[in-house]
mmCIF file of C-alpha atoms in Angstrom:
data_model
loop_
_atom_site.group_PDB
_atom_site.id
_atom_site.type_symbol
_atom_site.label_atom_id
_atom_site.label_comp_id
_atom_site.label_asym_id
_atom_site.label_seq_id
_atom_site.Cartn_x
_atom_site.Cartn_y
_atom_site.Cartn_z
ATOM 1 C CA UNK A 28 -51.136 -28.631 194.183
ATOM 2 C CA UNK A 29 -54.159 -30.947 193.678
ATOM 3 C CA UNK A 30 -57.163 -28.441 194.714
ATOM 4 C CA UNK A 31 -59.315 -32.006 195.230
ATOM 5 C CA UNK A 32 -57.244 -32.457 198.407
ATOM 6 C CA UNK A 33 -55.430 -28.970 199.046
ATOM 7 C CA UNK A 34 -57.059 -26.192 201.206
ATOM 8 C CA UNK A 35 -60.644 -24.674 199.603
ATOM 9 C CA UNK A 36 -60.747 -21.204 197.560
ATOM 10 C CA UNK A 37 -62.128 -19.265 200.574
ATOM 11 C CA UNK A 38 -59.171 -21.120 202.909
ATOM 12 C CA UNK A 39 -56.788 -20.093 200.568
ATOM 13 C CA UNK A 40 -58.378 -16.649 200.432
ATOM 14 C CA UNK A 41 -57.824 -15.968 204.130
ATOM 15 C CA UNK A 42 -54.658 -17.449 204.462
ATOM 16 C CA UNK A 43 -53.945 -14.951 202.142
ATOM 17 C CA UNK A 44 -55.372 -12.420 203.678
ATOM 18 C CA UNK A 45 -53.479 -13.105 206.918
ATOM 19 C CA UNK A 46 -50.545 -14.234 205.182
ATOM 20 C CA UNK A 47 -49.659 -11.524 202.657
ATOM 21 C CA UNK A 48 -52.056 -8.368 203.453
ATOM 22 C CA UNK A 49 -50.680 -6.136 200.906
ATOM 23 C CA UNK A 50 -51.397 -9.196 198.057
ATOM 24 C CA UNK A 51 -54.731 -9.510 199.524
ATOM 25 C CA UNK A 52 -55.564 -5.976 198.827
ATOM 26 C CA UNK A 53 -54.511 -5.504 195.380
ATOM 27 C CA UNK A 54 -56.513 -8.859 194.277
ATOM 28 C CA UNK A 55 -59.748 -7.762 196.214
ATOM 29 C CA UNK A 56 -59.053 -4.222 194.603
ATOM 30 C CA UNK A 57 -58.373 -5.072 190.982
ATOM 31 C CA UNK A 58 -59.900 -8.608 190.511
ATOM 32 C CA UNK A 59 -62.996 -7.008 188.212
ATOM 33 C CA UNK A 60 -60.197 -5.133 185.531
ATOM 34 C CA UNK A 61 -57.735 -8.457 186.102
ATOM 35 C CA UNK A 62 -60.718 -10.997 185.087
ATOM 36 C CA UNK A 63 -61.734 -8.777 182.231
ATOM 37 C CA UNK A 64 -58.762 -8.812 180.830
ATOM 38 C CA UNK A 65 -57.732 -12.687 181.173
ATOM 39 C CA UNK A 66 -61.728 -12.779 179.391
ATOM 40 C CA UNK A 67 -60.914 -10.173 176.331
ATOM 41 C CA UNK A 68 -57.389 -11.514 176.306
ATOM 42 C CA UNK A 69 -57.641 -14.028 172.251
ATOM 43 C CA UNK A 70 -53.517 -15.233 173.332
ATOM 44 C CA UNK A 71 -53.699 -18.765 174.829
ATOM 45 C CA UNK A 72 -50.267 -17.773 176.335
ATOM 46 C CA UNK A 73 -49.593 -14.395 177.234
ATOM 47 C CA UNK A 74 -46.543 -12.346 179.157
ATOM 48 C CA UNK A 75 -47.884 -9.999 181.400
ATOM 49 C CA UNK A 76 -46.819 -7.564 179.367
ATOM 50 C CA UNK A 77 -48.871 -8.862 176.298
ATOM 51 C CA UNK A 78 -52.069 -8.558 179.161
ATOM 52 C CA UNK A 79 -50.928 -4.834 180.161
ATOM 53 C CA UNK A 80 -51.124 -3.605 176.107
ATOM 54 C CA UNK A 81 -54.764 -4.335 176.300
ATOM 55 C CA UNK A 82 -55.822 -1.392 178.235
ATOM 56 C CA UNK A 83 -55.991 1.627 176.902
ATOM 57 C CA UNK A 84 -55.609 3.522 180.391
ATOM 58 C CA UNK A 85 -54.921 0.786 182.785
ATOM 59 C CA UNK A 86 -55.747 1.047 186.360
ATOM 60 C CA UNK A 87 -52.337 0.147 188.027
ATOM 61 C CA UNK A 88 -48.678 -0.229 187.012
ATOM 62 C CA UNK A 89 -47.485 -3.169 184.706
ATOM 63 C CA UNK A 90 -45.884 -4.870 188.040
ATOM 64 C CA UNK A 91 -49.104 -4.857 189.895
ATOM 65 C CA UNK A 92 -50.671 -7.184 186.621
ATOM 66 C CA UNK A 93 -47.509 -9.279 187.259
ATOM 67 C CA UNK A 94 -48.306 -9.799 191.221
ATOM 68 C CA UNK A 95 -51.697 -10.493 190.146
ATOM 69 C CA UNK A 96 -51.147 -13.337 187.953
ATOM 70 C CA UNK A 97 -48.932 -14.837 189.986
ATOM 71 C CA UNK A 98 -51.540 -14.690 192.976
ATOM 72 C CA UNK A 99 -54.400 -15.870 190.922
ATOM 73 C CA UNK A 100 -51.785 -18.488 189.818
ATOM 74 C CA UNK A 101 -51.109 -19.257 193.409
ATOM 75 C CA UNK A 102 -55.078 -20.295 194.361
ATOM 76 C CA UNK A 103 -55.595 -22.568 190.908
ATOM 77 C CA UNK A 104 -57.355 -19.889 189.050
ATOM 78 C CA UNK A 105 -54.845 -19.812 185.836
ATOM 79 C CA UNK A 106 -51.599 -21.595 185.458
ATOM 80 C CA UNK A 107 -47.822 -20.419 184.944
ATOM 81 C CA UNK A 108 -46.809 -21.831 181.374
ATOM 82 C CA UNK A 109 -43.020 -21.533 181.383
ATOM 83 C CA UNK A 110 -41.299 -19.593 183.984
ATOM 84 C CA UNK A 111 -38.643 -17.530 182.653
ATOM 85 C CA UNK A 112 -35.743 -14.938 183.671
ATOM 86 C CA UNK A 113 -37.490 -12.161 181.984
ATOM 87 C CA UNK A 114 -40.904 -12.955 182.151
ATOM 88 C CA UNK A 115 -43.640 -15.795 182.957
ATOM 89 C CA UNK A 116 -46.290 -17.004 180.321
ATOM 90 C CA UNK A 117 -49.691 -17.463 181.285
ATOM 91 C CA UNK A 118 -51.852 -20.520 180.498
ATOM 92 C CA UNK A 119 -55.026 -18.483 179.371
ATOM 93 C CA UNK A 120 -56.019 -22.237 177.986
ATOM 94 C CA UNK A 121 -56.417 -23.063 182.075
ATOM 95 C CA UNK A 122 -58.274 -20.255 183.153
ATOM 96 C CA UNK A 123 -60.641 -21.511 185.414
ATOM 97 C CA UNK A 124 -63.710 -19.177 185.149
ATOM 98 C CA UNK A 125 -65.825 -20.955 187.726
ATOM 99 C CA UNK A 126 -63.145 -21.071 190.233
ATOM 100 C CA UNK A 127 -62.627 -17.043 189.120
ATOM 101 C CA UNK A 128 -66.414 -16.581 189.924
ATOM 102 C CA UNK A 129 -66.269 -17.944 193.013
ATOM 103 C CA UNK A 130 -63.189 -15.547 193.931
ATOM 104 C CA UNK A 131 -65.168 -12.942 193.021
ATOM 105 C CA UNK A 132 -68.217 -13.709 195.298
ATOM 106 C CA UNK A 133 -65.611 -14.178 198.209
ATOM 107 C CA UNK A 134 -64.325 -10.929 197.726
ATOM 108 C CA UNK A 135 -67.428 -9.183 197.593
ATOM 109 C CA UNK A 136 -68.762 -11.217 200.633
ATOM 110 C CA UNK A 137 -65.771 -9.775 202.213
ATOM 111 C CA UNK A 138 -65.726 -6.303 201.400
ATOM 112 C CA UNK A 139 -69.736 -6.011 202.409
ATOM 113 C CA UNK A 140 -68.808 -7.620 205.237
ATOM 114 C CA UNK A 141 -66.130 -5.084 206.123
ATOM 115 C CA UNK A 142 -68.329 -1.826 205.445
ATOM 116 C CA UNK A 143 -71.632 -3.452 206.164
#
């Protein structure tokens, strides 16, 4: 999708939100550990599973990584390099930071909106 004429971040955000709750809340959960690691990660491709070996003691299961991707994937924020049976690659070359950042600043716009 062309983001130039597509829906905005913060559309996408809470379509998602209304859309696929249980997505939702794992991205506004883990976003901080899943954008550290796509920033540590030196592989310009990487499985999921290459992304799960960098923690030490990671904060979810290896499937939840996988869901994230794919919804970061989803609203422009990395790409899906080759789709295959056993696993996806991730463009780590098309990370968009700035579009990350502004994810992030949704999600904590949302979550002080919810307890404040």
């Amino acid at each position: 999708m062309n983001r130039s004429t597509g829906p905005s971040l913060p559309e996408q955000f809470e379509a998602l939100r209304d859309e696929d709750p249980r997505r939702y809340g794992l991205l506004e959960r883990h976003l901080e550990d899943l954008r550290q690691t796509l920033e540590q990660s030196t592989r310009n491709y990487a499985s999921a599973k290459q992304l799960y070996a960098m923690w030490d003691d990671p904060p979810f299961p290896p499937q939840i990584l996988g869901q994230l991707l794919s919804t970061i994937a989803d609203l422009g924020i990395l790409r899906v390099h080759a789709h295959r049976s056993n696993r996806n690659r991730y463009d780590l070359t098309a990370y968009d930071q700035a579009r990350m950042d502004q994810l992030a600043v949704i999600v904590s716009d949302e979550t002080e909106s919810a307890t404040g």
